[in-house]
Coordinates of C-alpha atoms in Angstrom, one line a residue:
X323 CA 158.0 35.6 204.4
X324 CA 155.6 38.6 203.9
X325 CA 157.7 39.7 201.0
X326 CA 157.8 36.2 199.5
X327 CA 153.8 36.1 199.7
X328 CA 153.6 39.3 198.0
X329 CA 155.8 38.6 195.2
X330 CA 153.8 35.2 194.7
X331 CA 150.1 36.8 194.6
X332 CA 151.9 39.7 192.4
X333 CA 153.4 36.8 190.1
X334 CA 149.7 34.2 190.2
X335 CA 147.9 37.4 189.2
X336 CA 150.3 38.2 186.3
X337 CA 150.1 34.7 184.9
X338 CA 146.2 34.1 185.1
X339 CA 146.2 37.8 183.1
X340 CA 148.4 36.6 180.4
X341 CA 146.9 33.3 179.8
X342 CA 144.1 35.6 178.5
X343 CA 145.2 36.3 175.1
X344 CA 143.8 37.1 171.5
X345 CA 143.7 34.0 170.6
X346 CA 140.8 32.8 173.3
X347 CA 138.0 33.0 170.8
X348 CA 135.4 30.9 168.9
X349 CA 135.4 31.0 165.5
X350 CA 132.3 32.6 164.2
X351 CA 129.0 31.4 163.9
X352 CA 127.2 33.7 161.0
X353 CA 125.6 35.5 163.8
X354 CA 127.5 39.0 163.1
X355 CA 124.9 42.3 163.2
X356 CA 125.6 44.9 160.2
X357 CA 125.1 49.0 160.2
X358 CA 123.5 48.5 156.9
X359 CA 123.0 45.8 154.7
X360 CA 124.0 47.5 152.0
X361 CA 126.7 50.6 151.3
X362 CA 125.8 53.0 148.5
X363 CA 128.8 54.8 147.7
X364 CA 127.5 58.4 146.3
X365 CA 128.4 59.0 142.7
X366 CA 131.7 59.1 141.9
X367 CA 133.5 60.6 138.1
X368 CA 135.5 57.7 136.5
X369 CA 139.0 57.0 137.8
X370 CA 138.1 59.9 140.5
X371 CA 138.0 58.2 144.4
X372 CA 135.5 58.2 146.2
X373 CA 135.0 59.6 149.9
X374 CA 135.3 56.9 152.8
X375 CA 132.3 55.4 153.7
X376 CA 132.5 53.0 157.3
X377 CA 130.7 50.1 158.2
X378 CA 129.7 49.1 161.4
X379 CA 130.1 45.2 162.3
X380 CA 128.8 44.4 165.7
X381 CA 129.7 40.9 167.6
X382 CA 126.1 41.1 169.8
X383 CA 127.7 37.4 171.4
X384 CA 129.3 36.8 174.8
X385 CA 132.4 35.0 173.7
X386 CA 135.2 36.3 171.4
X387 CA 135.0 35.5 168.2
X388 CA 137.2 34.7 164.9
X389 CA 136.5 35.8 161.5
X390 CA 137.8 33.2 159.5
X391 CA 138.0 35.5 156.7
X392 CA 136.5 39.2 155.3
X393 CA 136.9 39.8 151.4
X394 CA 135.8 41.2 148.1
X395 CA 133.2 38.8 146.7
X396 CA 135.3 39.6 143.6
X397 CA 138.8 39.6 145.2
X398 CA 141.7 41.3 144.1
X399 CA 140.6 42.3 141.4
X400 CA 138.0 44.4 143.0
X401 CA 137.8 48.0 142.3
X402 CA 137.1 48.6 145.8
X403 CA 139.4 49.1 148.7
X404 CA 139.0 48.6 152.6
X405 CA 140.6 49.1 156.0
X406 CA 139.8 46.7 159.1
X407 CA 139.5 48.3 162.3
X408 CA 143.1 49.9 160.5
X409 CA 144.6 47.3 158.9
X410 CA 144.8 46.8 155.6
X411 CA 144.8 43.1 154.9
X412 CA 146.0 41.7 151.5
X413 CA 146.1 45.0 149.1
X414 CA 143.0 46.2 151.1
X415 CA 141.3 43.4 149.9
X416 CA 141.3 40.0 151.8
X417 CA 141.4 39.9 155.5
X418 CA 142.1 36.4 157.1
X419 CA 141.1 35.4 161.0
X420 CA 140.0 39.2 162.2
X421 CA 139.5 38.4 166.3
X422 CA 136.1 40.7 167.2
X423 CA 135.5 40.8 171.1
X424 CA 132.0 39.8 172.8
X425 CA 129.6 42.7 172.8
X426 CA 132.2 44.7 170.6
X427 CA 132.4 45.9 167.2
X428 CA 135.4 46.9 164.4
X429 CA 135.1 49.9 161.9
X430 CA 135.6 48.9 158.3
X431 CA 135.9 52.0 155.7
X432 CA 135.2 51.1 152.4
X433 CA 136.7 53.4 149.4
X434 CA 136.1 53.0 145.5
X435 CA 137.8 54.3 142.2
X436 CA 136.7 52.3 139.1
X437 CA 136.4 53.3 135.4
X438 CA 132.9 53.8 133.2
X439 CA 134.0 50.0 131.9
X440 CA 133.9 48.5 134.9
X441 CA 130.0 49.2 135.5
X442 CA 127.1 47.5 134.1
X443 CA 126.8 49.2 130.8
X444 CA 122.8 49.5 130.8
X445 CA 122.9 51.2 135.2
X446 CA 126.3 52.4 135.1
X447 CA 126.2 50.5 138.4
X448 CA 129.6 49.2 139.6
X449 CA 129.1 46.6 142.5
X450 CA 130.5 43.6 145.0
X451 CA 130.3 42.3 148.2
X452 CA 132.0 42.4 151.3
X453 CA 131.5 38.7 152.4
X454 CA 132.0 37.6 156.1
X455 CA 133.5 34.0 156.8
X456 CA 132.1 31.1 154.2
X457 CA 129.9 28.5 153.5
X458 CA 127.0 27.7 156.1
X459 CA 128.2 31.3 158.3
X460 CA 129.0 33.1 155.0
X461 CA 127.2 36.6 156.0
X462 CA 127.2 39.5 152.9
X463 CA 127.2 43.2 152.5
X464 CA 126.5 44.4 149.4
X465 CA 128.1 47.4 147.9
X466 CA 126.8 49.6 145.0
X467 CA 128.4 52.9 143.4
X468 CA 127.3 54.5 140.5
X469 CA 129.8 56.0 137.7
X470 CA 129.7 58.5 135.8
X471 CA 131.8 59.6 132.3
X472 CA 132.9 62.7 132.2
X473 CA 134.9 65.1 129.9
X474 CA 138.4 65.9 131.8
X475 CA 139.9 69.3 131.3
X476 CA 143.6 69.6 133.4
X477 CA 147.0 71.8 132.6
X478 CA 149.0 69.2 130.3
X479 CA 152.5 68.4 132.4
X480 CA 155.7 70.0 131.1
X481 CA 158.5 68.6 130.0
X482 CA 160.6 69.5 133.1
X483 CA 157.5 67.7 135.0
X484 CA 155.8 71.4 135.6
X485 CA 152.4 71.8 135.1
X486 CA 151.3 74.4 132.5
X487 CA 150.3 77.6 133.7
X488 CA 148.3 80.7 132.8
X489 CA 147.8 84.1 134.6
X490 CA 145.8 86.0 136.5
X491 CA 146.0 89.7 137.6
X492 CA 150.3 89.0 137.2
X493 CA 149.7 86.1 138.8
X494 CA 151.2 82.2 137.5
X495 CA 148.2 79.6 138.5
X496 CA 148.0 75.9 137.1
X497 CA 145.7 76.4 134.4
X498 CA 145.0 75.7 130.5
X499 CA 143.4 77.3 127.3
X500 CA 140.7 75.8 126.1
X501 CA 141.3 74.8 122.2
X502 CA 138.7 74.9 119.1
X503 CA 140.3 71.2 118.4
X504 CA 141.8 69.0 120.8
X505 CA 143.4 66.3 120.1
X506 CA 141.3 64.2 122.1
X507 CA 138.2 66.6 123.2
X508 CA 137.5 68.3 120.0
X509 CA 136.2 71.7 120.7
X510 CA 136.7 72.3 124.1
X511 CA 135.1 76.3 123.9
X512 CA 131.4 74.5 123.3
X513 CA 130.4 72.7 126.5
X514 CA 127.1 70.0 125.6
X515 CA 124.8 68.6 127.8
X516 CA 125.8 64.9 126.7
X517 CA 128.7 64.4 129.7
X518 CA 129.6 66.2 132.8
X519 CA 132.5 67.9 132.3
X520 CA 135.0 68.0 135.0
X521 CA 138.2 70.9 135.2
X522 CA 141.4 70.8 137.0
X523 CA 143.1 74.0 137.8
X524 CA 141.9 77.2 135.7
X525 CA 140.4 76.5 132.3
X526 CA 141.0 79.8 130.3
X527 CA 139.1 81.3 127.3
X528 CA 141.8 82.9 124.7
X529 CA 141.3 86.2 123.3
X530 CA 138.8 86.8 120.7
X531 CA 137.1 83.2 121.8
X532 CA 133.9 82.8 122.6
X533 CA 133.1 80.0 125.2
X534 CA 129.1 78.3 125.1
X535 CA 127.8 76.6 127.7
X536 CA 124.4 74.9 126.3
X537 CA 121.7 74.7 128.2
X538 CA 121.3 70.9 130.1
X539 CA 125.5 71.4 130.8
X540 CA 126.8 70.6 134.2
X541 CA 130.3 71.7 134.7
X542 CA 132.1 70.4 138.2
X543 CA 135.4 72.4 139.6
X544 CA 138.0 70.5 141.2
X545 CA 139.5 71.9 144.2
X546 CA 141.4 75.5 143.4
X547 CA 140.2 75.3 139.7
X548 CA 137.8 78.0 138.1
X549 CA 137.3 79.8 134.7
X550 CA 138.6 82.8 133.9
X551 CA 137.6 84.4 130.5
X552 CA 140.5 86.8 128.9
X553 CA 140.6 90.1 127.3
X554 CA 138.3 90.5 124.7
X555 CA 137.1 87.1 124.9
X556 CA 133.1 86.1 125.8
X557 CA 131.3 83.8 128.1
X558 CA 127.8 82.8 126.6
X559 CA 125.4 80.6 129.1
X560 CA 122.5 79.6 127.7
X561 CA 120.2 77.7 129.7
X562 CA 116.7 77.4 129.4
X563 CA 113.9 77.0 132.2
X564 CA 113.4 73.5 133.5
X565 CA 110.4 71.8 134.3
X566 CA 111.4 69.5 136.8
X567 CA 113.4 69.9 140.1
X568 CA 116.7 68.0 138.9
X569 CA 116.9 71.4 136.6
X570 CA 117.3 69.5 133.5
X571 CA 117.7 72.8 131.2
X572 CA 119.8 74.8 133.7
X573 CA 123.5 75.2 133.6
X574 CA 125.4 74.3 136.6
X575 CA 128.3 75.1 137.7
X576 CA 129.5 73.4 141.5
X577 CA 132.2 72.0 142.8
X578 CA 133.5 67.6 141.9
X579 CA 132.7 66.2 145.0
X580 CA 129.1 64.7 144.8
X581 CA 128.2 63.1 147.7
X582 CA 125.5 64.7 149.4
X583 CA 127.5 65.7 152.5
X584 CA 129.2 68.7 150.1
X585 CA 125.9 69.9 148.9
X586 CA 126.1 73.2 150.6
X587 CA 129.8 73.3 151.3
X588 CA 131.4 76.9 150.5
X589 CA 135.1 77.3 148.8
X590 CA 134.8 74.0 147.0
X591 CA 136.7 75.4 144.2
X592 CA 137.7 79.5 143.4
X593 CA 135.5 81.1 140.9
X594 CA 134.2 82.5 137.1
X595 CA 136.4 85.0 136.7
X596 CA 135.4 87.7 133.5
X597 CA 139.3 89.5 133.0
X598 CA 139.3 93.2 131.9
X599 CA 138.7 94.0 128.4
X600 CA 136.4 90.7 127.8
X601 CA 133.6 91.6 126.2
X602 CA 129.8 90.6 125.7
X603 CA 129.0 88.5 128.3
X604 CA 125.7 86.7 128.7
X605 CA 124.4 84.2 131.1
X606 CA 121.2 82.8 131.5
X607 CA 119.6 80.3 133.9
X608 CA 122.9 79.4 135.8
X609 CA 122.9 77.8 139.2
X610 CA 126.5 77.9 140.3
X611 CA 127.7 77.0 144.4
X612 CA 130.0 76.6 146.4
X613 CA 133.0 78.8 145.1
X614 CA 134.9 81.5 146.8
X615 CA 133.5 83.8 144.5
X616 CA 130.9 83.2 142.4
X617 CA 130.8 86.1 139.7
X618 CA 133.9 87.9 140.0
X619 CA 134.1 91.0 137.3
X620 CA 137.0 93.1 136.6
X621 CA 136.3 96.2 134.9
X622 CA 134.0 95.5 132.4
X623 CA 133.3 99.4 131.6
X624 CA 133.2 98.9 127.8
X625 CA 130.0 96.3 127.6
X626 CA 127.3 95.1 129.5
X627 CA 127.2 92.1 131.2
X628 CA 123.9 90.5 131.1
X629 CA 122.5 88.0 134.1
X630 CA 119.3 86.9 133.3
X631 CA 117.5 83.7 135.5
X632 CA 120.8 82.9 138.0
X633 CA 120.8 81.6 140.9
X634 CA 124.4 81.9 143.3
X635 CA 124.6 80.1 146.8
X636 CA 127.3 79.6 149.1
X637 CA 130.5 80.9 148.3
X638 CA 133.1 82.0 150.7
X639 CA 133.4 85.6 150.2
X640 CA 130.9 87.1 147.0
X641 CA 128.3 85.3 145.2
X642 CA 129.0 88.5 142.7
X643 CA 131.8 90.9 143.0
X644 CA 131.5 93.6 140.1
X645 CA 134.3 95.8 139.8
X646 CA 134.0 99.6 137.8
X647 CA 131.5 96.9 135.3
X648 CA 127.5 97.3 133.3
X649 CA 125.9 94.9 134.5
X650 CA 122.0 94.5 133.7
X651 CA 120.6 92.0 136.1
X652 CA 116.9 90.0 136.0
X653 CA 115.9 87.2 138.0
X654 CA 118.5 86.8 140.0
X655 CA 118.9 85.0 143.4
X656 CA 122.3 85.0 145.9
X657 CA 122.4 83.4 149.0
X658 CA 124.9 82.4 151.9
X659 CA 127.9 84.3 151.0
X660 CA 130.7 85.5 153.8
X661 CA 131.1 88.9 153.0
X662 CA 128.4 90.0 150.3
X663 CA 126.4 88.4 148.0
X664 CA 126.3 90.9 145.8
X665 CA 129.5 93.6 145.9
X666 CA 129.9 96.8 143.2
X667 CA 133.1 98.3 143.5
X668 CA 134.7 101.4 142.3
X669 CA 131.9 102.6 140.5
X670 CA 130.7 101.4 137.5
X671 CA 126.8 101.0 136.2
X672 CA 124.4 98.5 137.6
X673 CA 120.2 97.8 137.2
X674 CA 118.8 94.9 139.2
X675 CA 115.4 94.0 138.3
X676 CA 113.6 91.6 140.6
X677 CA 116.1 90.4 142.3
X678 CA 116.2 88.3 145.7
X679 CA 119.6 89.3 147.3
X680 CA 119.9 87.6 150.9
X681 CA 122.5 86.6 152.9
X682 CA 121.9 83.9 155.5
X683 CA 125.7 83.4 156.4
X684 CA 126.4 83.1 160.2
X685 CA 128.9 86.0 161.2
X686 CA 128.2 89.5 162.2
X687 CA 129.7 91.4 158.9
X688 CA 128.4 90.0 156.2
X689 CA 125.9 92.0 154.0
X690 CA 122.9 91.5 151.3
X691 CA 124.3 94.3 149.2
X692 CA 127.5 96.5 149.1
X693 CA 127.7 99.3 146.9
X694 CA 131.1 101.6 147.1
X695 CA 132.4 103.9 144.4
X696 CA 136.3 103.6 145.6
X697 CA 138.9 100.4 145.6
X698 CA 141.7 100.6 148.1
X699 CA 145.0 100.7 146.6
X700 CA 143.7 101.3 142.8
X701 CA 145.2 104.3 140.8
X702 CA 142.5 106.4 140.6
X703 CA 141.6 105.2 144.3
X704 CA 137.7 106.4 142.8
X705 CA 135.4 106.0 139.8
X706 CA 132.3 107.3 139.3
X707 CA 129.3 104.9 140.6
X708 CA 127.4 106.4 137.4
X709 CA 124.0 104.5 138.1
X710 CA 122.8 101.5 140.9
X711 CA 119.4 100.9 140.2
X712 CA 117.4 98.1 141.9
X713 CA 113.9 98.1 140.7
X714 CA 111.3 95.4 142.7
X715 CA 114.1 93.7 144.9
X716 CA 114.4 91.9 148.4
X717 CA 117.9 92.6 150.0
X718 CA 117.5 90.9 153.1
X719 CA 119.4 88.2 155.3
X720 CA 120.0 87.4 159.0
X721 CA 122.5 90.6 159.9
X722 CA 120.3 93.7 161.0
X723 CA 121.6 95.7 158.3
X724 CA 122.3 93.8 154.6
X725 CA 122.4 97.1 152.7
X726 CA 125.8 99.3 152.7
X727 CA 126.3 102.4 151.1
X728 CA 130.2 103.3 151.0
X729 CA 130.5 107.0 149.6
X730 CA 133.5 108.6 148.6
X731 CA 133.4 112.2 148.1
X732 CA 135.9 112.4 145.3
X733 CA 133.8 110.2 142.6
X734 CA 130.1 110.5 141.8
X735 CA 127.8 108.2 143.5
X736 CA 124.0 108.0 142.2
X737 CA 121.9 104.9 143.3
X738 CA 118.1 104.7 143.3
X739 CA 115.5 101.9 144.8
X740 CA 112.3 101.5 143.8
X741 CA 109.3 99.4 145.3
X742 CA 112.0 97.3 147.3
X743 CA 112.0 95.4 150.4
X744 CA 115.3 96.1 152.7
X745 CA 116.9 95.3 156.0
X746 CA 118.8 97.7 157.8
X747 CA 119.6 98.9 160.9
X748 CA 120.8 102.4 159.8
X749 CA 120.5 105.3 162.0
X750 CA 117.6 107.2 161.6
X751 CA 119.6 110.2 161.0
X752 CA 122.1 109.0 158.6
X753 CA 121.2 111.0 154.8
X754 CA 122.1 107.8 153.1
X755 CA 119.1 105.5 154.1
X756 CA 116.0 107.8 154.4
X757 CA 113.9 105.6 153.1
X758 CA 110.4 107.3 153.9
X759 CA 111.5 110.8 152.7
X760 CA 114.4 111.0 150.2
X761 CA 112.2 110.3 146.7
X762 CA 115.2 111.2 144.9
X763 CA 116.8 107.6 146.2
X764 CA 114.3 106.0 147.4
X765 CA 110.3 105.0 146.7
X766 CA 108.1 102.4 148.0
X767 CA 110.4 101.0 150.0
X768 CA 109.4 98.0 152.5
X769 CA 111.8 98.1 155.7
X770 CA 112.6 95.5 158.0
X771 CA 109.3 93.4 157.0
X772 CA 110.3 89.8 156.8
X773 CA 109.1 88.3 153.8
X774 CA 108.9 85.0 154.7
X775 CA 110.9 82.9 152.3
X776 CA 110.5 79.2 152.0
X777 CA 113.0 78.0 153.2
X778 CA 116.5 79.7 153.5
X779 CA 118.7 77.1 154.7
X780 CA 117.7 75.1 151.8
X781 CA 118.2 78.5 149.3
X782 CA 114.5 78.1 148.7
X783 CA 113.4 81.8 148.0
X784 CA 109.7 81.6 146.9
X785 CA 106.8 83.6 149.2
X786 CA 103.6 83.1 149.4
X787 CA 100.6 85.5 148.5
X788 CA 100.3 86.7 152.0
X789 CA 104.1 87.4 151.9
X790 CA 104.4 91.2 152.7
X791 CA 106.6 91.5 149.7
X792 CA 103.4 89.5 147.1
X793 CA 102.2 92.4 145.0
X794 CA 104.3 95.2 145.5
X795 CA 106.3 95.7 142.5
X796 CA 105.6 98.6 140.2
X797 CA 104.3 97.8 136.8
X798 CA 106.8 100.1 135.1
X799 CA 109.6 97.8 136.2
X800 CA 107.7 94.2 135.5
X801 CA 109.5 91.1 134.1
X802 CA 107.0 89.2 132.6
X803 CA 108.3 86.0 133.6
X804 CA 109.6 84.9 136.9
X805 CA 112.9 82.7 137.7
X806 CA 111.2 79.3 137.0
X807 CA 109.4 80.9 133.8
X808 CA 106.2 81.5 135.6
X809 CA 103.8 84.6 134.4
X810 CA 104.2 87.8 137.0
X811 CA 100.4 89.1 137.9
X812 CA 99.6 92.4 138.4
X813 CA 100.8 94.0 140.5
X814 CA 104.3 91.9 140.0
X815 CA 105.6 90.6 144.0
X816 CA 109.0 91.6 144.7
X817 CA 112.3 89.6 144.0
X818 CA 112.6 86.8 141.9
X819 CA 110.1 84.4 142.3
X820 CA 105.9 84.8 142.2
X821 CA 104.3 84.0 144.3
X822 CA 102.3 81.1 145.0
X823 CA 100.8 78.9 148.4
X824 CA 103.7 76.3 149.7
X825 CA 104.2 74.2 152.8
X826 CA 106.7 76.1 154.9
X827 CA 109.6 72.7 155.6

């Protein structure tokens, strides 16, 4: 009898538990809570999607409840697209009876890809609703994303369904030349400020072109897609100062994704890439971010390349890697970079004028600076580092040594710093960093003084006028004007910026 009593309790309990089903509920009374009342989808290029933004829906109640239904104000033919706590409804558009427990809540992630006509033509505002149940209980989240037009530059598909390719140091990568008249863009080698222009894979400069970005152009990279200028072709930048913080005059080059979340996420896309043999090369008042490498300069031992008012944050490996190249550098600042922010490699011929090169990246390797006159595996495995002159600099960062000096006794290796402040952790003994007592390399050189930048985490590189690097330049090396245009006093403060009295964020 004791096993029949068991069996009975065992088989009561089972079927009270399973009269409790899903479909216990009271259909909803327009009493559901929100996460926000309304989603702003960041920026998004036309016919680009959008990141995944979620909604929170809360059921603050103490009985289950029905949704009767959650749609599109606009329906099917919405341009956006949802999931419901994972399921994806009619087309990821209309969701009928959705059961939402007492004191619970469901996820909904809203996605959007719509086209330049679908936006009000006066905002360029594309929006709907998400609306909850109808009539009296009808409960609504609005939803607005703004779109963009852009110029599109991608690798045009092959017959054999192949994308076109180009390459790079013997090496096939999806990529494209850019043509004097396109079909459809006209002259793709002049890049205006009147749209954003957005690449896929690498957009190439033939030889003997000259490509022209003008200032006000804003130029977004697509994941794995860069620039690479060929032999004897040019890059011209010519951005002017701006006046404003959106940097209305400056050139920018960063990678497509624009919600704010990616603002200073490295290796968005690879790089500028100037080939061997391309020639007269001149870029002023870029900002470019969050490549792989920023810069990267093969062999440019025939012309000077000229970087005048740039600023270069968070790339994966170099913000510039210079390679045997001339390089005459002014106003330049390089930030957050894994292995260097600024590399010279197997010799070549450098001047830095105030400069700001720091290094704020989190690993115990990275430097400020690296200067070597060898390449490993090259034929010569050395070239002569000719000149490296930095004149009124800051080469500092979060490492206790951002300055390396890689000599190779088989190639020449002159270098000189002048009325610049550097970290290092050096040994005291080592004849490559005296920088009290070796005039011949070094004079009026700061060490280990913190100068007290703005804010570093936001690549904000101004100091104030009690910085210890305000009014230690030498007048022999002065650029009149600083990074934002700003008239240098006598005596000029190091690095790029003067300085002036700020509230420390």
């Amino acid at each position: 009898m004791r096993h029949y009593f068991v069996l009975f309790t065992i088989g009561l309990l089972l079927a009270v538990s399973s009269c409790r089903t899903d479909f216990d509920t009271v259909a909803s009374s327009g009493n559901l809570k929100f996460s926000k009342d309304t989603v702003y989808l960041d920026t998004v290029f036309k016919n680009i999607g959008s990141s995944t933004y979620k909604l929170m829906v809360y059921n603050i109640g103490k009985k289950d409840i029905t949704i009767p239904s959650i749609q599109f104000k606009k329906g099917l033919t919405s341009k956006y697209r949802m999931t419901v706590d994972g399921m994806n409804g009619n087309s990821g558009k209309i969701f009928n009876d959705v059961t939402l427990l007492a004191k619970d809540s469901l996820y909904i992630f809203i996605e959007t890809t719509a086209d330049i006509v679908d936006a009000d033509p006066t905002t360029f505002l594309y929006t709907d609703e998400i609306s909850f149940d109808s009539g009296a209980n009808l409960q609504e989240v609005t939803l607005v994303t703004l779109i963009q037009d852009a110029v599109f530059l991608y690798p045009k598909q092959n017959p054999d369904g192949t994308k076109e390719t180009i390459t790079i140091d013997g090496k096939n990568f999806e990529g494209f030349h850019l043509e004097e008249n396109d079909a459809v863009n006209g002259n793709e080698l002049l890049f205006t400020n009147q749209k954003p222009y957005v690449i896929y894979g690498y957009a190439a400069v033939p030889e003997g072109k000259t490509v022209t970005f003008e200032a006000g152009a804003r130029v977004f990279f697509h994941d794995n897609s860069g620039l690479v200028v060929e032999k004897n072709a040019s890059l011209h930048i010519n951005g002017t100062t701006s006046t404003t913080d959106k940097l209305e005059n400056e050139v920018i080059f960063e990678g497509d994704r624009l919600e704010d979340t990616y603002s200073f996420i490295p290796g968005q896309w690879n790089s500028v890439i100037l080939a061997e043999g391309s020639t007269n090369h001149k870029i002023t008042n870029l900002t470019l971010k969050n490549a792989v490498i920023g810069l990267d300069i093969k062999n440019q031992d025939a012309s000077t390349v000229e970087i005048k008012n740039t600023q270069i944050y968070n790339c994966v490996q170099y913000g510039i890697r210079a390679q045997n190249s001339i390089i005459k550098g002014e106003n330049i600042v390089i930030n957050y970079t894994g292995l260097a922010s600024l590399s010279c490699v197997y010799g070549g011929n450098y001047n830095f004028t105030h400069c700001t090169f720091n290094n704020n990246w989190s690993s115990s390797s990275h430097l400020a600076v690296n200067l070597s006159n060898s390449l490993a595996g090259a034929t010569p495995e050395t070239k002569d580092l000719s000149q490296a002159t930095f004149n009124n600099c800051i080469i500092f960062g979060t490492n206790t040594n951002e300055l390396n000096l890689s000599k190779n006794a088989n190639a020449g290796f002159v270098y000189q710093f002048n009325n610049c402040l550097i970290k290092s952790g050096a040994s005291s003994t080592d004849p490559n960093y005296q920088f009290k007592t070796d005039p011949v390399h070094y004079n009026a050189i700061i060490v280990n003084e913190n100068p007290s930048f703005s804010n570093v985490n936001e690549n904000k590189f101004n100091i104030e006028p009690t910085s210890v690097a305000a009014a230690k330049g030498n007048d022999a090396y002065l650029i009149p004007l600083d990074i934002l245009g700003k008239t240098r006093t006598l005596p000029p403060d190091l690095g790029a910026y003067q300085s002036e009295v700020f509230k420390k964020k």
